[in-house]
Short mmCIF file of C-alpha atoms in Angstrom, two decimals:
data_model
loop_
_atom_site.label_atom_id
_atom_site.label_comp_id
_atom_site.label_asym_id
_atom_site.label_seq_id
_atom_site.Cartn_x
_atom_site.Cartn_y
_atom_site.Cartn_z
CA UNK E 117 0.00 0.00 0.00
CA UNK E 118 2.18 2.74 -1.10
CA UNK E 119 1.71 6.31 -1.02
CA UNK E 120 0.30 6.85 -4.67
CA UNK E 121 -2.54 3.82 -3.83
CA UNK E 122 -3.45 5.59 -0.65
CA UNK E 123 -4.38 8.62 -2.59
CA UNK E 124 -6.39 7.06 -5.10
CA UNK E 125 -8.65 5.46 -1.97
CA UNK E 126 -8.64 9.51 -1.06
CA UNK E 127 -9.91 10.52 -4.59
CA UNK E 128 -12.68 7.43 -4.26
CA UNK E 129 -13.91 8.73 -1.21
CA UNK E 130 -13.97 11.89 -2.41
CA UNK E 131 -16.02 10.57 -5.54
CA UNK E 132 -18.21 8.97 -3.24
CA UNK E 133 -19.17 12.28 -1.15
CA UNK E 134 -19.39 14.01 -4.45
CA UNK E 135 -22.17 11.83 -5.77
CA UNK E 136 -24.03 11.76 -2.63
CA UNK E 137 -24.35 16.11 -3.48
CA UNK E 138 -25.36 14.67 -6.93
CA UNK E 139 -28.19 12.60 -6.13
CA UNK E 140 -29.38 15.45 -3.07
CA UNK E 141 -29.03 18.50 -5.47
CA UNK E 142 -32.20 20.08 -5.19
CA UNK E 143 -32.10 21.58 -9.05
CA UNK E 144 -30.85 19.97 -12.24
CA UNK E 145 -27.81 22.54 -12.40
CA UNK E 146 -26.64 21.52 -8.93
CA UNK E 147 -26.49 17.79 -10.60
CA UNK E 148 -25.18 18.68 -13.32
CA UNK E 149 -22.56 20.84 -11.58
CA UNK E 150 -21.99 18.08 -9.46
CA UNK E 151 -21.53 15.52 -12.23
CA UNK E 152 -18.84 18.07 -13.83
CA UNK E 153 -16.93 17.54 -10.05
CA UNK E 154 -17.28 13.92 -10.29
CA UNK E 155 -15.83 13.88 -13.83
CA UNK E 156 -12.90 15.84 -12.84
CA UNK E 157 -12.18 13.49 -10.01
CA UNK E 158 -12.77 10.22 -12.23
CA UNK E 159 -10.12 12.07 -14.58
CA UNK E 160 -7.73 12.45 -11.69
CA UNK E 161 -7.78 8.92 -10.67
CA UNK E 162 -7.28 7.72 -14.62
CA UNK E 163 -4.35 9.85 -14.72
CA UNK E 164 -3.66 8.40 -10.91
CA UNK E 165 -3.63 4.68 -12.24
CA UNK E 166 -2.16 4.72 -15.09
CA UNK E 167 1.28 6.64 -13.20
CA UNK E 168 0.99 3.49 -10.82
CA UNK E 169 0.71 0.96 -13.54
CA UNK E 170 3.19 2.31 -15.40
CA UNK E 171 0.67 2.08 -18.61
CA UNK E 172 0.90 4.88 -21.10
CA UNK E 173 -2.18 4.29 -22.99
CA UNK E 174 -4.43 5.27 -19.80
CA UNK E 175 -3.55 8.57 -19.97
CA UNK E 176 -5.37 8.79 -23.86
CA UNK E 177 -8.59 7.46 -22.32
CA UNK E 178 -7.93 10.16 -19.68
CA UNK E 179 -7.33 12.69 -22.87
CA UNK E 180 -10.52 11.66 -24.39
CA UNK E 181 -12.87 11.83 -21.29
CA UNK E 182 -11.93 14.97 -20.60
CA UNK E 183 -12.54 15.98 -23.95
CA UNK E 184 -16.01 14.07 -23.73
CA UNK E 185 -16.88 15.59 -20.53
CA UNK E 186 -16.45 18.95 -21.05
CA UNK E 187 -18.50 18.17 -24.50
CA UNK E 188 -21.22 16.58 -22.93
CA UNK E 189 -22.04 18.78 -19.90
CA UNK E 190 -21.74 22.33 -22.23
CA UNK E 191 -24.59 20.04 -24.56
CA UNK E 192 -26.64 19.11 -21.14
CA UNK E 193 -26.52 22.51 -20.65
CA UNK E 194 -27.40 24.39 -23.12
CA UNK E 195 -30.72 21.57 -23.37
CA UNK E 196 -32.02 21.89 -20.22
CA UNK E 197 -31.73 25.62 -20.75
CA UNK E 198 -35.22 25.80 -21.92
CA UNK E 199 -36.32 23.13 -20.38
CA UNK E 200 -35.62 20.71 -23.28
CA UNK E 201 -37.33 22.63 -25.72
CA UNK C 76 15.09 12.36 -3.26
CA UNK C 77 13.96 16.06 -3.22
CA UNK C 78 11.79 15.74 -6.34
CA UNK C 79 9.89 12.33 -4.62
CA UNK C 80 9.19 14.78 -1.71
CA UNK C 81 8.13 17.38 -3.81
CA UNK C 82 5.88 15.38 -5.79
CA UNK C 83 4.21 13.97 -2.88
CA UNK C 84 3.58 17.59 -1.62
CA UNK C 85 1.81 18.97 -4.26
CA UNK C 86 -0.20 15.74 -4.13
CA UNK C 87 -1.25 16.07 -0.63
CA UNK C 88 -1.85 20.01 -1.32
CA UNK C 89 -4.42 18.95 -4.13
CA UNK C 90 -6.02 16.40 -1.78
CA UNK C 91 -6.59 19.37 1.11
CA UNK C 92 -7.64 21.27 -1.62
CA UNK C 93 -10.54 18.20 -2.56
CA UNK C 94 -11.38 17.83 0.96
CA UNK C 95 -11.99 22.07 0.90
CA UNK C 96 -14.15 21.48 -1.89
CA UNK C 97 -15.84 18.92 -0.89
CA UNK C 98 -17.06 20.69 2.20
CA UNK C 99 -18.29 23.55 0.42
CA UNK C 100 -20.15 21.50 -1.79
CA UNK C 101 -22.08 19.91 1.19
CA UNK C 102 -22.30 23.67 3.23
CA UNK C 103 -23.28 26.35 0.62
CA UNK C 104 -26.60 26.40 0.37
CA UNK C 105 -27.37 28.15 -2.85
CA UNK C 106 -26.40 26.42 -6.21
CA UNK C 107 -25.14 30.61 -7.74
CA UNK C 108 -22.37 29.52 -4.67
CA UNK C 109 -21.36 26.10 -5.44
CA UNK C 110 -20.12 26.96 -9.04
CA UNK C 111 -17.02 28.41 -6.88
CA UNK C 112 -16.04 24.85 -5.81
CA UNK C 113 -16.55 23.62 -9.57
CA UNK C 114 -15.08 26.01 -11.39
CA UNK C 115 -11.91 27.14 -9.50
CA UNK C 116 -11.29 24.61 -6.34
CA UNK C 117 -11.59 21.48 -8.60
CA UNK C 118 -9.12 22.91 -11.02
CA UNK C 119 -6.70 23.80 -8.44
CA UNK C 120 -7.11 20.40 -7.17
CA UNK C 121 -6.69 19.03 -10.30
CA UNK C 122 -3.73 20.63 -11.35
CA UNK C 123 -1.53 20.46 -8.59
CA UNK C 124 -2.37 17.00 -8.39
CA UNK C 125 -1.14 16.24 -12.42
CA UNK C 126 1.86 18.81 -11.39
CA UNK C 127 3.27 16.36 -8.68
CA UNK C 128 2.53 13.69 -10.88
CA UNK C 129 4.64 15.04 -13.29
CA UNK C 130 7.32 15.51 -10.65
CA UNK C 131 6.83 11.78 -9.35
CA UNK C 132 6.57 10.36 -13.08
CA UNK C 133 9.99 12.42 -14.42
CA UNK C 134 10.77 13.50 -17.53
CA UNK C 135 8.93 10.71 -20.23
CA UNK C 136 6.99 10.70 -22.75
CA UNK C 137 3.76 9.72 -20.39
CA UNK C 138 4.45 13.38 -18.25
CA UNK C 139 4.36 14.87 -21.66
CA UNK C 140 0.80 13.62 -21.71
CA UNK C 141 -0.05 14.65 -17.94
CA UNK C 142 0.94 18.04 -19.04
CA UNK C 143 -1.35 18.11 -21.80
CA UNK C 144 -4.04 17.01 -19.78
CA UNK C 145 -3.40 19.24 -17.47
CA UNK C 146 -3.90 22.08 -19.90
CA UNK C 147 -6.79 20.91 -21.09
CA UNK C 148 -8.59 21.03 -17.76
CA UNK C 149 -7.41 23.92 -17.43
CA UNK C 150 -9.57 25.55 -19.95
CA UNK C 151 -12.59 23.20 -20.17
CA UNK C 152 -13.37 22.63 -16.40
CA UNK C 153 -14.21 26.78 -15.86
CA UNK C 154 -15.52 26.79 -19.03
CA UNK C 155 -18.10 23.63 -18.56
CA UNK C 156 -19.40 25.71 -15.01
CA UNK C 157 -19.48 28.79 -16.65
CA UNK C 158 -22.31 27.17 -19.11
CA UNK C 159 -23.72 25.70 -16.63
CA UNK C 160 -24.10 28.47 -14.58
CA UNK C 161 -25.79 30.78 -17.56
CA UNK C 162 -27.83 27.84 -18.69
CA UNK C 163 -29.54 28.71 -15.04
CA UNK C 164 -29.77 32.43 -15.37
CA UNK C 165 -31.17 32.17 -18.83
CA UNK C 166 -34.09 29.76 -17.68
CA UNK C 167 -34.56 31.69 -14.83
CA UNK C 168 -33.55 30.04 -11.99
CA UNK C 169 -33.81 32.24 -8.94
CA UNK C 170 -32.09 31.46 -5.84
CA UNK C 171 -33.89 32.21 -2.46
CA UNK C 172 -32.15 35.50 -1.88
CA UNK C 173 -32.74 36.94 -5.19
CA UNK C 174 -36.79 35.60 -5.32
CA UNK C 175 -37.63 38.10 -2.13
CA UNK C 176 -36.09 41.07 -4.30
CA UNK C 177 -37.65 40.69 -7.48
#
């Protein structure tokens, strides 16, 4: 249990108290918002794993979701804006 | 053995800076107030947390990509709350302090 694996069980806590504000958020902006946090921390621990494992190729995936995130929630937003009109 | 020590400081500042976050997600009360902890604290987090990965990893190809990532998130993360955020003045949303004035 090294140093780097003890902060990845920090960053899944951390995920686990930032879903919990995702599923209480009283509006759909706080979820979303929330979702956005959760993203960044799933990101994190991509990036995290893939410096333990030694693997290279992690850090594309980590590349693309961030891409994919950032995609998704500005489209998310901009359709609940009017209330998915 | 200065840049291992390095490395691991910067990650530990990023994880006080989650826990930070984290507790102002769970004590502001008004969504207009949490887009703080999603725009700036989780990018702070964020990037001092690829930064002393970078340090820990040394100079390769793969902190070459950590970097870019880095960069990215940069950009995108304020940018993804900031649409957020005007997708909910646009439709309206009010929060409690601003219903009593209107």
């Amino acid at each position: 249990m090294n140093f780097l694996e003890l902060v990845l069980c920090g960053i899944a806590i951390y995920t686990v108290f930032s879903i919990i504000r995702v599923l209480l958020g009283p509006s759909i902006w706080d979820r979303l918002l929330c979702l956005n946090v959760v993203s960044a921390k799933i990101i994190m621990a991509i990036v995290l794993l893939s410096v333990i494992s030694n693997q290279d190729y992690l850090l594309d995936i980590a590349l693309i979701y961030a891409f994919l995130g950032f995609l998704g929630t500005v489209l998310i937003a901009r359709f609940i804006e009017k209330r998915g009109d | 053995m200065i840049f291992l020590w390095l490395g691991r400081f910067f990650i530990i500042f990023s994880m006080i800076f989650m826990l930070i976050g984290i507790i102002g997600l769970f004590r502001f009360k008004d969504f207009y107030l949490r887009i703080l902890i999603s725009a700036k604290i989780e990018t702070v987090g964020l990037l001092a947390m690829l930064i002393g990965l970078i340090i820990l990893s040394g100079v390769s190809f793969a902190s070459l990509k950590i970097l870019l990532i880095g960069l990215v998130l940069m950009f995108t993360n304020p940018l993804a709350s900031h649409a957020i955020a005007r997708s909910a003045r646009v439709n309206g949303y009010l929060s409690p302090w601003e219903k009593i004035d209107d």
